[in-house]
Each structure stands twice: as structure tokens, then as C-alpha cells.
Amino acid sequence: MYGPPPPRRDQNDGIPKPKSFKEVFPYIFKVIKGFFSRYFYIFKLVWEASPLILIVMMLATIFNGTFPVIGAKIASELINEIVDAYNNASNLMKPGAGMWEIIQIVFRDTHIDDIIIIELIYLILKSIINNCYNAFVNISGEKVANHIKVKIITKAKTIDIAQFDRPEFYEKFENASREATFRPIQIISSTFTMLSNLISMISFIVVLAVLNPWAPIIVIVISLPAAIIRFIYGRKNFLYMRRRSKDRRQMEYYSQIMTNKDISKEVRLFNLSDTFIGKFKATFKKYFKGLKSLIVRENAWHIVISIATALVNAALFLYVAARVIEDPQRFTVGDYSFYASSLSSIITCVGAIVASTATVYQGTLFIDNVIEFNKLQPQIVPLEMPALDVKRHIAHTIEFKNVSFSYPGTDKLVLKNVSFTLDKGTTTVLVGLNGAGKTTIIKLLTRLYDPTDGVILLDGEDIRKYDTTQLYKMFGTIFQDFGRYAVSVEENIYYGDIEKGLNEEDVISAATKSGASDYIEKLDDKYKTKLIRFFDEDATDLSIGQWQKLSVARAFYSDSDILILDEPTASLDALAEQQIFKQFEELTENKTSVFVSHRLSSATTADKIIVLEYGQIIEEGSHKALMEAKGKYYELFTTQAKRYIDNSQAK
Ligand code: ADP
């Protein structure tokens, strides 16, 4: 039902390139439309995180925009006053006056002191606002990043297990997680930086227009090539990063292998460390080569462009100087400073606008990864609405009817036309060699996947018609690769029924039934003992067998109608496994239960045994019936029994 993987979209950002001139304008329109829709999405995200962020940034923008022109005006007024004082110096002070005298004269006979006080207030205000703004942006950045991370993991909660089999999913996840941390706030703050620069630029243009309205226009026009290069390379960089997501994930994987608690033992003993470090380095080399070439080429362009820009700017400065000198009646030295700093501010503003616009553009491309991830839709949903309610606390019947299945993105049928019934209140054991399809049956039974063909009925109705949350709650399933959580012992158990909450008596009872209580009682903090020494020094590590008993206790704790154990007892000895199965059978009276086990001795008391081979059922019946039939089960059973007898005799 998931079909083959969709074509990779990493060659462009989803919009096919124009093939003829006629398609150019619709293409540009689509690019712009895409840009704005992503752009608004980011504003929505930030607004969701906190509306205050946008409001404060907007106010700061107005301040930041108008401050530079005020600063330049103050500086030019100061120069004029100083020039006046300089010209009047012979009237104001005696030759050889000391510093103290000069300061007194400045305060008494000039306006320099007033302007310096204004400058002081201006500088203090500017610094306070700048620092508050920076602190605010940093805090908001964390807040927004957290909001998006929560959104991503909340989304991951709804994603089908089937997606976890697909490299494409991890690619989307990696891309989304990487961008979420900094892009949105970067885009928003760049937007406001751009706006404040725009305000400053416009005010300086107004100032400079007195001299010549064309000067600012020239500055803007000559900045265009740099802008174009930034946009082009922003996009190239985005496409490159997207194409190379696999490399980054590989590097992440290799580095995790080196630090993963479970794998590191094997890595050490097989001396694989250098192999994986080598793989890490080789992948980085490949990844870095392309990135370096992009960075070098972009900057080479910028060097050429900036030399041309510097020449034009120098000519403009010369022009401003010439205009001021040309008309000494009208312009003062202070005016020159004002116009010259206006010109250089316009140049700076234009550069900043180009840079922040490019950042915004590139950021919106990257944010596409977050949008894409959030767009993933679960396929495992009720077939029709309203969904059927799952009847609880009754014995259920499950029927597989001609079920075939291949894992998403693969063609190989791992189950072929499988039909069987799990009758109300009975215990069934699935038997078969590794890879026969036992776990796959459990995954279909619990609706983690849907069949490729055929149907599964729960109490006579298609399992896909039921409410999925209620359905999941009905099963108490412990898989081979059960969860080992770095929390306390009792939490590990009560996670079997999170809705019931932590009931200490029930936790102890579940642990007793699974046989876990024996070792738990010996732990320092008993049920409160923290597990896995990941976070706490005083935590405890358990053996695989102990973990297995704990996971079985979790199943006992659950308030499920159908109990499923998929070989979580493989590391226990045959006796312990048999005891657990016996407990299950007693406890699961009136409950339907399914076990997967490779130890056939545990199967003997089951109501039904299903023998699988290469995804097909080859035998089905009670232990007695199958032994009498002398087929595959008989063969497997006698081989195992013989081995046990031989082993015990050898001892
Ligand atoms: P069993 O539990 O009997 O050992 P499984 O049901 O786990 O066998 O696997 C049956 C077949 O399905 C095997 O060939 C296995 O390689 C394949 N398989 C299992 N999980 C996946 C998966 N997530 N994606 C693709 N193939 C899978």
C-alpha cells in the first residue's frame, strides 16, 4: 500500500526548471509563491512559540532603523560646533590655557557640552537597546527551536512504523531536526535586520538627496550583482546540503557506533574502531569537497564584485567632497561628515539588506525540510469514519484471511497467502526458523503495518475499521527487541499501562509473575533503582535475562485483552521460559494470547501451534496432532528434544 519510493526530489526544490521561454514567468511566479508560503509558515511557527517575539522585534526594528541617522546627525552637529569653537578659539581663551580652563570655556561659551550629553544619552540608549535585543533574540531562539523540536517529535509520534523502514524518512527527519534549531529565528531576525536597514537606508537617502538623488541609486544598482550571487549560491548550497543528507547521516551513524554502549564492546574486540573512523573521514572528505568548492566559487565572485564596487564607491566619495567644497557658503565641514557618513551608511545598509535577504531566502528553502516532515501523513488510520470502537475486557477472535505482505519499498513477499484463526481465549504459538515471518505476523496483527493483500478480522470486522489508539491499547505486546528505558525499575514496569498510572502493588505483582522480583529485591533501591548508567552514576545495569524478565513484567502489568510475546524470553533458560509461559496461560484464561518461540518445549501446552516456513503456513494444530502427523513440527521437536537429552547426558 506504500508503493515504491517516490522519485528523489533532491535535484531541485520541487519546482521543475523551465524548458522554454514561455515557462520562465510561471516558474518565477512559482518560486516567489513558494518563497512566501514558506515565509509565512515561519512567522506562524514563531507566533505559535510566542507572539511577543514578533512584537518586540518589530519595535526594535524601528529603533535600530532610525538610530544610525540620529547618530550621524549628532556627530555632524558636534563637528560644526567644534569647528566654530576652533575658529573662535582666539576670542575665547588666552594662549597657553590649561586643560581645566579649556573645559570650563567649553561648558560656558559653546554648545559642545550639550551635544556631548545628547551623544552620551544616545550611546547609552543604543547600547541598552542593542544588548536587550541580543539577549531577547538568543532567548527567543531557544524558545522557538524548542517549540519546533517538540512539534517534530510530536509528529514522529503519529508517523507509521512503516516509515521507520525507509531511508527517505530518516533523511527528512535529519533535515528537519538540523534546521529546526536555528533557521526560524535566524529568518525572523534577518527579516527585521533587513527592515531596520531599509529604514536607515531610506533616511540616509533622504539626507543625501539634498546633494544628489542619483548617488544612492548608483549604490543600490552596483550592489545587485553581489545580491544575485548570494541568491544563486544560497540555493546551490541548499540543494547540495539536501543531496548530501545521506553523508551527514552516515557520519552521525559512524560516530554513534563509536560511543554506543551496546555496540562499543564488539567494536573494541573486533578492532573495528579505526575502520569506522576511516569511514567517517572518507565520508566527510566526499561531503566536504563539494561544499568547499561551493564556498570558494561564491567568494571568488564576491572578491571580483567587491573590487568593482569599491571603485564606484570611491568615485562617489570624491563626488561628495567635490560638491561640498564647491559651495562653501552652503555646506560646512559638519555637513561633509554627515553626507559622507550617509553615503557610507547607505553602502553598509545595502550590503546588510542583500545579506539578510539572501539569508532569509536560503532559510526559507531549508525550512522546507521542516514543512515536508510535518506534512508526512499516517497511512495507518481507520478505514472509514466514524471508526469502530474496540470492545474491551472480552475474549477476542482474530482471523487472517489470505494475507500476503511485503515490507514498504520492497517487492519480496515475506508472507504469502496466510490464513489462520486465533480463537477466543486460546493460546497460539508461532513456530518456524529465523526469517520465516513470525514477527511480521505480529506486526500485522497489531496493525503496525497493513497487509499488502488479504484482510485481518478482529471479532469479524476488518481490523482497519477500528480506532487505532483503542486497538493499540488492547494489545499487550513484548517484542524481541523490547524497550529498555533509562528510568527506574518500577517505571519500566508501569509503562505497560501508562493510563492506569503507577500502582506499586500491581508493579510488585507483575514483577513476581515474571520472576523479576527475585533480583529486584536485591537491588539497592529495589523498585526505585534507576536503570542504565546513562544519566545517573548510581544507576544500575541489568543482564539481558534480567531485562527480559522486566519486559515480561511490563506485559503482565498491562491491561490488555490480547497478550503477545515475541521471543522476549530467548535469553532465559528453558525452565524460566516455560514458567513464564505457564504463568501467561494461567493468567490469560479467557484472554487470547500469542507466543513466538524457537523452543518447542514451550509450545506443548498451547491450544494451537502454527508452523511457518518461508512466509507460508505449512502445519497447524495441537502439539499432539502435529506430533502424530510426523511432519515438519515433529522433525523440529524431535531434533530439539534429542539435543536436550544429549546435552543433559553429556553433563
Ligand atoms: P521471524 O520473526 O520469523 O524470524 P521476520 O518476520 O522478522 O521473521 O522476517 C521475515 C522476513 O521479513 C525476513 O526475510 C526479513 O528479512 C524480512 N524483514 C523483516 N523486517 C523487515 C523490514 N523492516 N523491512 C524489510 N524486510 C524485513
XYZ file of C-alpha atoms and ligand atoms in Angstrom:
678
model
C 0.000 0.000 0.000
C 3.000 2.302 0.395
C 4.259 1.543 -3.100
C 7.728 2.189 -4.415
C 9.636 5.191 -3.067
C 8.753 8.460 -4.784
C 11.363 9.920 -7.135
C 14.071 11.761 -5.224
C 13.473 15.471 -5.161
C 16.954 16.484 -4.281
C 17.870 17.840 -7.671
C 15.705 20.927 -7.241
C 13.360 22.394 -4.670
C 10.306 20.708 -6.092
C 9.671 23.142 -8.937
C 10.605 21.784 -12.374
C 13.005 24.066 -14.215
C 11.517 25.958 -17.226
C 12.125 24.213 -20.526
C 11.133 27.082 -22.789
C 10.893 30.861 -22.558
C 7.127 30.568 -22.163
C 7.635 28.674 -18.930
C 10.042 31.215 -17.397
C 7.429 33.545 -15.896
C 5.222 30.807 -14.456
C 8.437 29.337 -12.998
C 9.434 32.644 -11.373
C 5.874 33.027 -10.099
C 6.004 29.550 -8.540
C 9.391 30.250 -6.941
C 8.095 33.518 -5.439
C 4.846 31.893 -4.323
C 6.799 29.050 -2.738
C 9.041 31.545 -1.004
C 6.147 33.479 0.510
C 4.209 30.433 1.592
C 7.293 29.114 3.410
C 7.976 32.558 4.767
C 4.516 32.869 6.310
C 4.831 29.377 7.679
C 7.885 30.507 9.661
C 6.068 33.538 11.010
C 3.257 31.218 12.042
C 5.731 28.914 13.804
C 7.341 31.797 15.685
C 3.964 33.282 16.536
C 2.919 29.861 17.907
C 6.078 29.779 20.036
C 5.452 33.278 21.383
C 3.715 36.278 19.796
C 5.837 38.569 21.989
C 8.918 37.694 19.918
C 7.474 39.261 16.801
C 6.176 42.328 18.620
C 9.478 43.060 20.385
C 11.444 42.502 17.205
C 9.198 44.889 15.310
C 9.710 47.660 17.902
C 13.458 47.032 17.936
C 13.465 47.309 14.161
C 12.084 50.841 14.287
C 14.715 51.841 16.865
C 17.552 50.173 15.026
C 16.426 51.727 11.771
C 16.259 55.308 12.977
C 19.209 55.293 15.363
C 22.054 55.456 12.823
C 20.733 58.602 11.137
C 20.296 60.255 14.540
C 23.860 59.241 15.397
C 25.222 60.693 12.154
C 23.307 63.945 12.722
C 24.674 64.263 16.280
C 28.220 63.628 15.006
C 27.893 66.298 12.302
C 26.453 68.846 14.776
C 29.381 68.140 17.053
C 31.861 68.716 14.246
C 30.193 72.029 13.372
C 30.347 73.188 16.989
C 34.000 72.146 17.236
C 34.808 73.990 14.012
C 33.052 77.128 15.371
C 34.913 76.862 18.650
C 38.137 76.308 16.739
C 37.563 79.429 14.638
C 36.693 81.452 17.751
C 39.497 79.996 19.837
C 41.497 83.250 19.876
C 38.479 85.157 21.304
C 37.534 82.528 23.823
C 40.800 81.678 25.508
C 44.160 83.024 26.314
C 47.184 81.393 24.715
C 48.624 78.588 26.865
C 45.342 77.889 28.737
C 45.344 74.677 30.770
C 43.010 71.725 30.222
C 40.742 72.701 33.128
C 40.323 76.221 31.773
C 39.515 74.891 28.312
C 36.868 72.563 29.712
C 35.311 75.472 31.619
C 35.204 77.539 28.441
C 33.644 74.648 26.514
C 30.891 74.430 29.106
C 30.363 78.167 29.416
C 30.765 79.542 25.897
C 29.959 76.685 23.441
C 27.211 74.132 22.792
C 29.726 71.297 22.588
C 28.786 70.149 26.101
C 25.058 69.963 25.210
C 25.775 67.886 22.147
C 28.122 65.614 24.063
C 25.399 64.998 26.648
C 22.969 64.155 23.837
C 25.632 61.874 22.321
C 26.097 60.224 25.715
C 22.365 59.582 26.121
C 22.262 58.325 22.545
C 25.149 55.897 23.097
C 23.787 54.580 26.395
C 20.302 54.124 24.961
C 21.667 52.457 21.865
C 23.816 50.095 23.859
C 20.986 49.188 26.266
C 18.572 48.547 23.416
C 21.156 46.558 21.441
C 22.100 44.361 24.369
C 18.495 43.777 25.416
C 17.652 42.970 21.834
C 20.526 40.481 21.525
C 19.566 38.799 24.770
C 15.989 38.669 23.616
C 16.912 37.132 20.247
C 19.033 34.467 21.968
C 16.322 33.562 24.437
C 13.674 33.564 21.722
C 15.903 31.420 19.524
C 15.971 28.730 22.203
C 12.241 29.014 22.699
C 11.422 28.770 19.009
C 13.892 25.900 18.463
C 12.322 24.013 21.338
C 8.835 24.645 20.022
C 9.768 23.209 16.641
C 11.611 20.236 18.128
C 8.535 19.401 20.177
C 6.485 19.731 17.006
C 8.812 17.331 15.216
C 8.820 14.678 17.941
C 5.071 15.050 18.353
C 4.775 14.487 14.642
C 7.062 11.464 14.880
C 4.547 10.023 17.348
C 1.895 9.854 14.632
C 4.121 8.514 11.901
C 3.594 4.927 10.795
C 6.167 2.392 11.918
C 6.481 1.571 8.228
C 8.157 4.953 7.706
C 10.946 3.895 10.038
C 11.990 1.309 7.459
C 12.644 3.997 4.858
C 15.940 5.872 4.427
C 13.856 8.690 2.980
C 12.146 9.151 6.325
C 15.449 9.495 8.163
C 16.574 11.953 5.538
C 13.518 14.101 6.163
C 13.930 13.747 9.890
C 17.623 14.644 9.786
C 16.967 17.622 7.569
C 14.084 18.838 9.694
C 15.890 18.401 13.017
C 19.044 20.092 11.766
C 17.208 23.169 10.536
C 14.751 23.465 13.387
C 17.328 24.591 15.897
C 18.334 27.858 14.334
C 16.702 28.582 10.982
C 13.356 30.071 12.040
C 14.798 32.582 14.473
C 17.579 33.340 12.001
C 14.992 34.047 9.309
C 12.894 36.223 11.574
C 15.808 38.210 12.948
C 17.280 38.607 9.454
C 13.926 39.887 8.276
C 13.875 42.518 10.957
C 17.530 43.368 10.413
C 16.679 43.844 6.768
C 13.746 46.082 7.656
C 15.749 48.209 10.067
C 18.467 48.587 7.470
C 15.804 49.551 4.983
C 14.538 52.254 7.333
C 18.101 53.523 7.900
C 18.848 53.415 4.215
C 15.726 55.379 3.309
C 16.512 58.037 5.917
C 20.086 58.362 4.622
C 18.825 58.517 1.060
C 16.564 61.408 2.053
C 19.598 63.128 3.594
C 21.815 62.531 0.609
C 19.138 63.528 -1.889
C 19.996 67.146 -0.980
C 23.343 66.657 -2.712
C 22.310 64.324 -5.494
C 19.409 61.882 -5.657
C 21.326 59.661 -8.074
C 24.154 58.833 -5.699
C 22.094 56.404 -3.558
C 20.558 54.857 -6.640
C 24.034 54.135 -8.012
C 24.944 52.472 -4.702
C 21.860 50.274 -4.883
C 22.379 49.325 -8.525
C 26.007 48.341 -8.060
C 25.053 46.076 -5.172
C 22.794 43.978 -7.400
C 25.470 41.590 -8.756
C 26.517 40.705 -5.202
C 22.883 40.078 -4.323
C 22.381 37.850 -7.345
C 25.474 35.808 -6.482
C 24.290 35.374 -2.913
C 20.889 34.156 -4.056
C 22.321 31.753 -6.599
C 24.774 30.281 -4.140
C 22.233 30.232 -1.335
C 20.149 27.956 -3.499
C 23.113 25.868 -4.642
C 24.154 25.400 -1.045
C 20.654 24.317 -0.085
C 20.458 21.774 -2.893
C 23.901 20.464 -2.024
C 23.065 20.024 1.659
C 19.871 18.275 0.749
C 21.580 15.970 -1.727
C 24.225 15.142 0.844
C 21.885 14.374 3.709
C 22.876 10.699 3.431
C 26.550 11.586 4.000
C 25.734 13.504 7.128
C 23.582 10.689 8.438
C 26.355 8.227 7.722
C 28.856 10.341 9.641
C 26.404 10.579 12.516
C 25.962 6.804 12.399
C 29.707 6.080 12.446
C 30.288 8.430 15.341
C 27.400 6.878 17.260
C 28.842 3.409 16.751
C 31.996 4.585 18.456
C 30.115 5.769 21.516
C 27.166 3.391 21.653
C 27.204 1.386 24.846
C 25.823 -1.797 23.291
C 27.950 -1.896 20.172
C 31.185 -0.475 21.571
C 32.172 -3.807 23.202
C 32.107 -5.581 19.869
C 33.755 -2.688 18.066
C 36.650 -2.799 20.545
C 37.140 -6.541 20.494
C 36.922 -6.880 16.723
C 39.170 -3.856 16.463
C 36.673 -2.051 14.263
C 37.256 1.444 15.685
C 39.738 2.530 13.027
C 37.561 1.073 10.290
C 34.639 3.223 11.349
C 36.801 6.281 11.960
C 38.187 5.720 8.450
C 34.677 5.506 7.034
C 33.768 8.694 8.890
C 36.770 10.525 7.459
C 36.172 9.223 3.924
C 32.535 10.323 4.013
C 33.488 13.736 5.330
C 36.091 14.127 2.610
C 33.484 13.439 -0.057
C 30.967 15.728 1.598
C 33.458 18.499 2.232
C 34.877 18.519 -1.293
C 31.640 19.769 -2.836
C 30.963 22.189 -0.004
C 34.443 23.694 -0.224
C 34.151 24.186 -3.947
C 30.821 25.999 -3.474
C 32.275 28.263 -0.778
C 35.401 29.033 -2.831
C 33.473 29.792 -6.013
C 30.984 32.052 -4.248
C 33.728 34.015 -2.534
C 35.781 34.340 -5.716
C 32.766 36.027 -7.277
C 32.412 38.309 -4.280
C 36.059 39.387 -4.453
C 35.687 40.438 -8.110
C 32.407 42.205 -7.420
C 33.673 43.985 -4.325
C 36.684 45.416 -6.191
C 34.324 46.895 -8.787
C 32.012 48.166 -6.035
C 34.900 49.752 -4.107
C 35.968 51.680 -7.231
C 32.471 53.077 -7.762
C 32.141 53.935 -4.066
C 35.472 55.762 -4.063
C 34.257 57.823 -7.022
C 31.089 58.672 -5.101
C 33.063 59.833 -2.052
C 35.150 62.033 -4.314
C 31.956 63.460 -5.760
C 30.526 64.282 -2.290
C 33.774 66.004 -1.289
C 33.808 67.990 -4.531
C 30.177 69.095 -4.090
C 30.782 70.347 -0.543
C 33.983 72.196 -1.443
C 32.241 73.682 -4.485
C 29.692 75.529 -2.313
C 31.388 76.627 0.954
C 28.610 79.150 1.684
C 26.043 76.403 1.866
C 27.952 73.422 3.261
C 30.018 73.155 6.425
C 32.641 70.574 7.447
C 29.932 69.010 9.633
C 27.721 68.695 6.571
C 30.515 66.893 4.733
C 30.810 64.468 7.624
C 27.030 63.998 7.551
C 26.879 63.356 3.804
C 29.972 61.187 3.736
C 28.726 59.060 6.611
C 25.281 58.921 4.940
C 26.924 57.579 1.828
C 28.954 55.009 3.699
C 25.873 54.074 5.745
C 23.854 53.555 2.576
C 26.649 51.304 1.292
C 26.641 49.360 4.575
C 22.839 49.177 4.659
C 22.619 47.925 1.097
C 25.214 45.250 1.906
C 23.309 44.246 5.047
C 19.974 44.178 3.190
C 21.443 41.963 0.487
C 22.994 39.643 3.077
C 19.881 39.358 5.202
C 17.587 38.917 2.204
C 19.822 36.100 0.972
C 19.783 34.542 4.456
C 16.008 34.792 4.527
C 15.718 33.250 1.065
C 18.100 30.410 1.843
C 16.461 29.904 5.229
C 13.040 29.530 3.651
C 14.444 26.863 1.340
C 15.845 24.966 4.283
C 12.673 25.315 6.281
C 11.022 23.326 3.530
C 12.541 20.297 5.265
C 10.581 21.058 8.420
C 7.420 21.653 6.389
C 7.920 18.393 4.495
C 8.398 16.452 7.666
C 5.274 17.937 9.162
C 3.387 17.032 6.012
C 4.016 13.292 6.461
C 0.634 11.692 6.837
C -0.010 8.409 8.617
C -1.462 5.661 6.455
C -2.407 3.507 9.409
C -5.690 5.241 10.130
C -9.230 3.908 10.408
C -10.526 2.803 7.018
C -13.678 4.846 7.435
C -15.055 7.373 9.890
C -16.533 7.063 12.403
C -14.134 4.317 13.415
C -15.418 1.247 15.220
C -14.869 1.143 18.975
C -12.852 -1.776 20.245
C -14.870 -3.823 22.735
C -12.771 -4.227 25.855
C -12.316 -6.832 28.537
C -13.722 -9.664 26.480
C -12.031 -12.574 24.724
C -11.369 -11.774 21.061
C -11.141 -13.733 17.851
C -8.617 -12.812 15.193
C -8.666 -14.158 11.687
C -6.047 -13.788 8.950
C -7.665 -14.283 5.526
C -5.330 -14.812 2.585
C -2.865 -12.302 3.948
C 0.213 -11.501 1.883
C 2.749 -8.885 2.797
C 5.878 -7.219 1.571
C 7.658 -4.507 3.546
C 7.168 -0.972 2.188
C 9.611 -0.158 -0.565
C 10.399 -3.834 -1.221
C 8.923 -6.390 -3.623
C 9.706 -9.551 -1.705
C 6.612 -11.206 -0.262
C 7.550 -12.166 3.281
C 4.077 -13.587 3.915
C 2.277 -15.488 1.188
C -1.429 -16.083 1.333
C -1.520 -16.797 5.050
C -4.844 -17.794 6.630
C -5.481 -18.845 10.222
C -7.730 -18.092 13.175
C -6.877 -17.270 16.766
C -9.960 -18.442 18.607
C -11.414 -16.656 21.623
C -9.444 -17.195 24.787
C -6.933 -19.577 23.255
C -3.163 -19.640 23.272
C -1.340 -19.965 19.981
C 2.365 -20.478 19.420
C 4.062 -19.422 16.197
C 6.939 -21.664 15.271
C 9.438 -21.517 12.435
C 13.027 -20.897 11.531
C 14.533 -17.398 11.594
C 13.106 -15.208 8.880
C 10.005 -17.392 8.447
C 7.720 -14.403 9.067
C 6.660 -14.821 12.703
C 7.402 -11.258 13.839
C 5.859 -9.939 10.653
C 2.605 -11.695 11.574
C 2.700 -9.974 14.976
C 3.309 -6.599 13.350
C 0.297 -7.103 11.080
C -1.846 -8.471 13.881
C -1.205 -5.364 15.969
C -1.717 -3.127 12.917
C 1.722 -1.605 12.923
C 1.575 -2.398 9.203
C -1.331 -3.181 6.894
C -1.344 -6.280 4.681
C -0.360 -5.877 1.055
C -3.151 -8.289 0.218
C -5.902 -10.047 2.121
C -7.614 -8.981 5.306
C -7.293 -9.365 9.062
C -10.510 -9.583 11.043
C -10.917 -8.713 14.694
C -14.177 -10.158 16.034
C -15.430 -10.466 12.480
C -14.642 -6.898 11.381
C -11.734 -5.656 9.284
C -9.069 -4.578 11.764
C -8.579 -1.401 9.737
C -12.058 -0.176 10.671
C -11.217 0.166 14.364
C -9.966 3.205 16.184
C -6.190 2.774 16.116
C -5.481 4.151 19.592
C -8.053 1.833 21.169
C -6.693 -1.031 19.102
C -3.114 -0.485 20.245
C -4.264 -0.288 23.832
C -5.958 -3.658 23.521
C -2.671 -5.437 22.801
C -0.006 -6.138 25.375
C 2.961 -6.873 23.164
C 6.565 -7.515 24.061
C 8.849 -7.763 21.063
C 12.218 -9.445 20.725
C 13.832 -6.025 20.694
C 11.765 -4.738 23.598
C 12.346 -1.313 25.093
C 14.967 -0.783 27.758
C 14.278 2.568 29.284
C 16.748 4.603 31.284
C 14.244 5.191 34.099
C 13.537 3.372 37.355
C 12.617 -0.308 37.638
C 9.024 0.493 38.569
C 8.666 2.911 35.694
C 9.962 0.248 33.306
C 7.123 -1.944 34.521
C 4.296 0.533 34.733
C 4.960 1.766 31.201
C 2.951 -1.359 30.302
C -0.177 0.612 31.153
C 0.572 4.266 31.355
C -3.109 5.174 31.653
C -3.537 3.128 34.800
C -0.662 5.057 36.339
C 1.861 3.781 38.850
C 0.272 1.335 41.241
C 3.015 -0.068 43.466
C 1.133 -3.208 44.416
C 0.431 -4.075 40.812
C 4.053 -3.375 39.878
C 5.265 -5.850 42.516
C 2.667 -8.388 41.476
C 3.692 -8.108 37.788
C 7.354 -8.495 38.724
C 6.577 -11.542 40.842
C 4.727 -13.225 37.980
C 7.555 -12.641 35.543
C 10.177 -13.797 38.023
C 11.840 -10.349 38.003
C 11.070 -9.693 41.686
C 13.821 -12.089 42.810
C 16.610 -9.875 41.558
C 14.763 -6.573 42.027
C 14.510 -7.228 45.780
C 18.309 -7.498 45.865
C 18.892 -4.130 44.163
C 19.919 -1.244 46.419
C 16.820 0.814 45.859
C 14.638 -2.128 44.875
C 11.816 -0.862 42.633
C 13.137 2.684 42.749
C 16.506 1.675 41.323
C 17.394 3.693 38.262
C 18.417 1.658 35.246
C 21.129 2.151 32.615
C 24.122 4.229 33.632
C 23.435 6.906 31.055
C 22.376 9.795 33.195
C 23.000 8.774 36.781
C 26.184 7.453 38.298
C 24.196 5.434 40.835
C 22.051 3.750 38.177
C 22.294 0.003 37.622
C 22.837 -2.068 34.510
C 20.968 -5.333 34.125
C 21.830 -8.518 32.302
C 19.843 -9.356 29.166
C 17.952 -12.082 31.022
C 17.039 -9.626 33.792
C 15.848 -7.110 31.240
C 13.746 -9.777 29.597
C 12.025 -10.613 32.853
C 11.393 -6.909 33.368
C 9.861 -6.583 29.914
C 7.607 -9.545 30.608
C 6.550 -7.861 33.865
C 5.545 -4.909 31.702
C 3.255 -7.205 29.718
C 1.757 -8.558 32.942
C 1.134 -5.014 34.145
C -0.751 -4.077 31.005
C -4.462 -4.157 30.998
C -4.640 -5.718 27.553
C -7.096 -8.204 26.131
C -4.633 -9.897 23.788
C -1.179 -10.763 25.047
C 1.681 -11.254 22.667
C 5.209 -12.349 23.487
C 7.549 -12.315 20.526
C 10.547 -14.231 21.860
C 11.425 -11.785 24.598
C 12.414 -14.838 26.601
C 15.105 -16.078 24.243
C 17.897 -15.283 26.704
C 16.224 -17.075 29.573
C 16.889 -20.709 30.228
C 14.284 -23.195 29.047
C 12.862 -23.614 32.536
C 12.410 -19.896 33.160
C 10.762 -19.532 29.765
C 8.422 -22.396 30.458
C 7.479 -20.881 33.828
C 6.684 -17.557 32.189
C 4.571 -19.247 29.541
C 2.760 -21.214 32.222
C 2.061 -18.011 34.142
C 0.760 -16.487 30.972
C -1.527 -19.378 30.299
C -2.961 -19.235 33.781
C -3.310 -15.500 33.748
C -4.583 -15.296 30.266
C -7.525 -17.512 30.844
C -10.225 -16.002 28.674
C -7.617 -13.826 27.021
C -6.360 -14.580 23.563
C -2.602 -14.905 23.564
C 0.141 -15.466 21.043
C 3.717 -16.555 21.653
C 6.603 -16.734 19.318
C 9.264 -19.125 20.471
C 12.002 -21.174 18.992
C 11.878 -23.513 21.999
C 9.295 -26.050 21.073
C 9.127 -27.453 24.573
C 7.210 -24.302 25.500
C 4.677 -24.957 22.770
C 3.444 -28.283 24.046
C 0.610 -26.931 26.169
C -0.625 -24.351 23.662
C -4.083 -24.752 22.144
C -2.697 -24.287 18.683
C 0.692 -24.356 17.026
C 1.243 -22.671 13.676
C 4.358 -23.719 11.808
C 5.710 -21.227 9.295
C 8.265 -21.672 6.566
C 9.326 -19.019 4.066
C 6.256 -16.900 4.805
C 3.761 -19.717 4.469
C 1.882 -21.850 6.958
C 2.958 -25.423 6.478
C 1.304 -27.025 9.506
C -1.289 -26.104 12.084
C -2.764 -27.968 15.050
C -2.207 -29.030 18.652
C 1.093 -30.474 19.824
C -0.456 -33.924 19.903
C -1.935 -33.677 16.429
C 1.260 -32.309 14.904
C 3.391 -34.968 16.544
C 1.087 -37.621 15.179
C 1.248 -36.085 11.738
C 5.026 -36.594 11.823
C 5.647 -33.561 9.625
C 7.965 -30.566 9.999
C 6.936 -29.835 13.603
C 7.627 -33.422 14.579
C 11.023 -33.161 12.907
C 11.913 -29.883 14.672
C 10.600 -31.069 18.006
C 12.420 -34.367 17.992
C 15.674 -32.712 16.879
C 15.441 -30.213 19.750
C 14.406 -32.843 22.269
C 17.285 -35.060 21.174
C 19.677 -32.176 21.636
C 18.405 -31.505 25.143
C 18.728 -35.193 26.031
C 22.220 -35.407 24.502
C 23.277 -32.266 26.350
C 21.957 -33.450 29.669
C 23.605 -36.846 29.193
C 26.877 -35.150 28.268
C 26.723 -33.299 31.584
P 10.967 -14.214 12.060
O 10.282 -13.427 13.119
O 10.223 -15.452 11.684
O 12.392 -14.517 12.364
P 10.517 -11.856 10.455
O 9.037 -11.791 10.414
O 11.205 -10.935 11.369
O 10.989 -13.352 10.729
O 11.082 -11.596 8.998
C 10.545 -12.201 7.848
C 11.256 -11.641 6.634
O 10.976 -10.261 6.505
C 12.759 -11.802 6.681
O 13.179 -12.208 5.410
C 13.260 -10.391 6.943
O 14.466 -10.165 6.270
C 12.170 -9.515 6.365
N 12.023 -8.264 7.118
C 11.792 -8.149 8.442
N 11.663 -6.853 8.789
C 11.822 -6.130 7.662
C 11.785 -4.750 7.362
N 11.548 -3.831 8.317
N 11.991 -4.349 6.087
C 12.211 -5.280 5.121
N 12.248 -6.607 5.334
C 12.057 -7.039 6.587
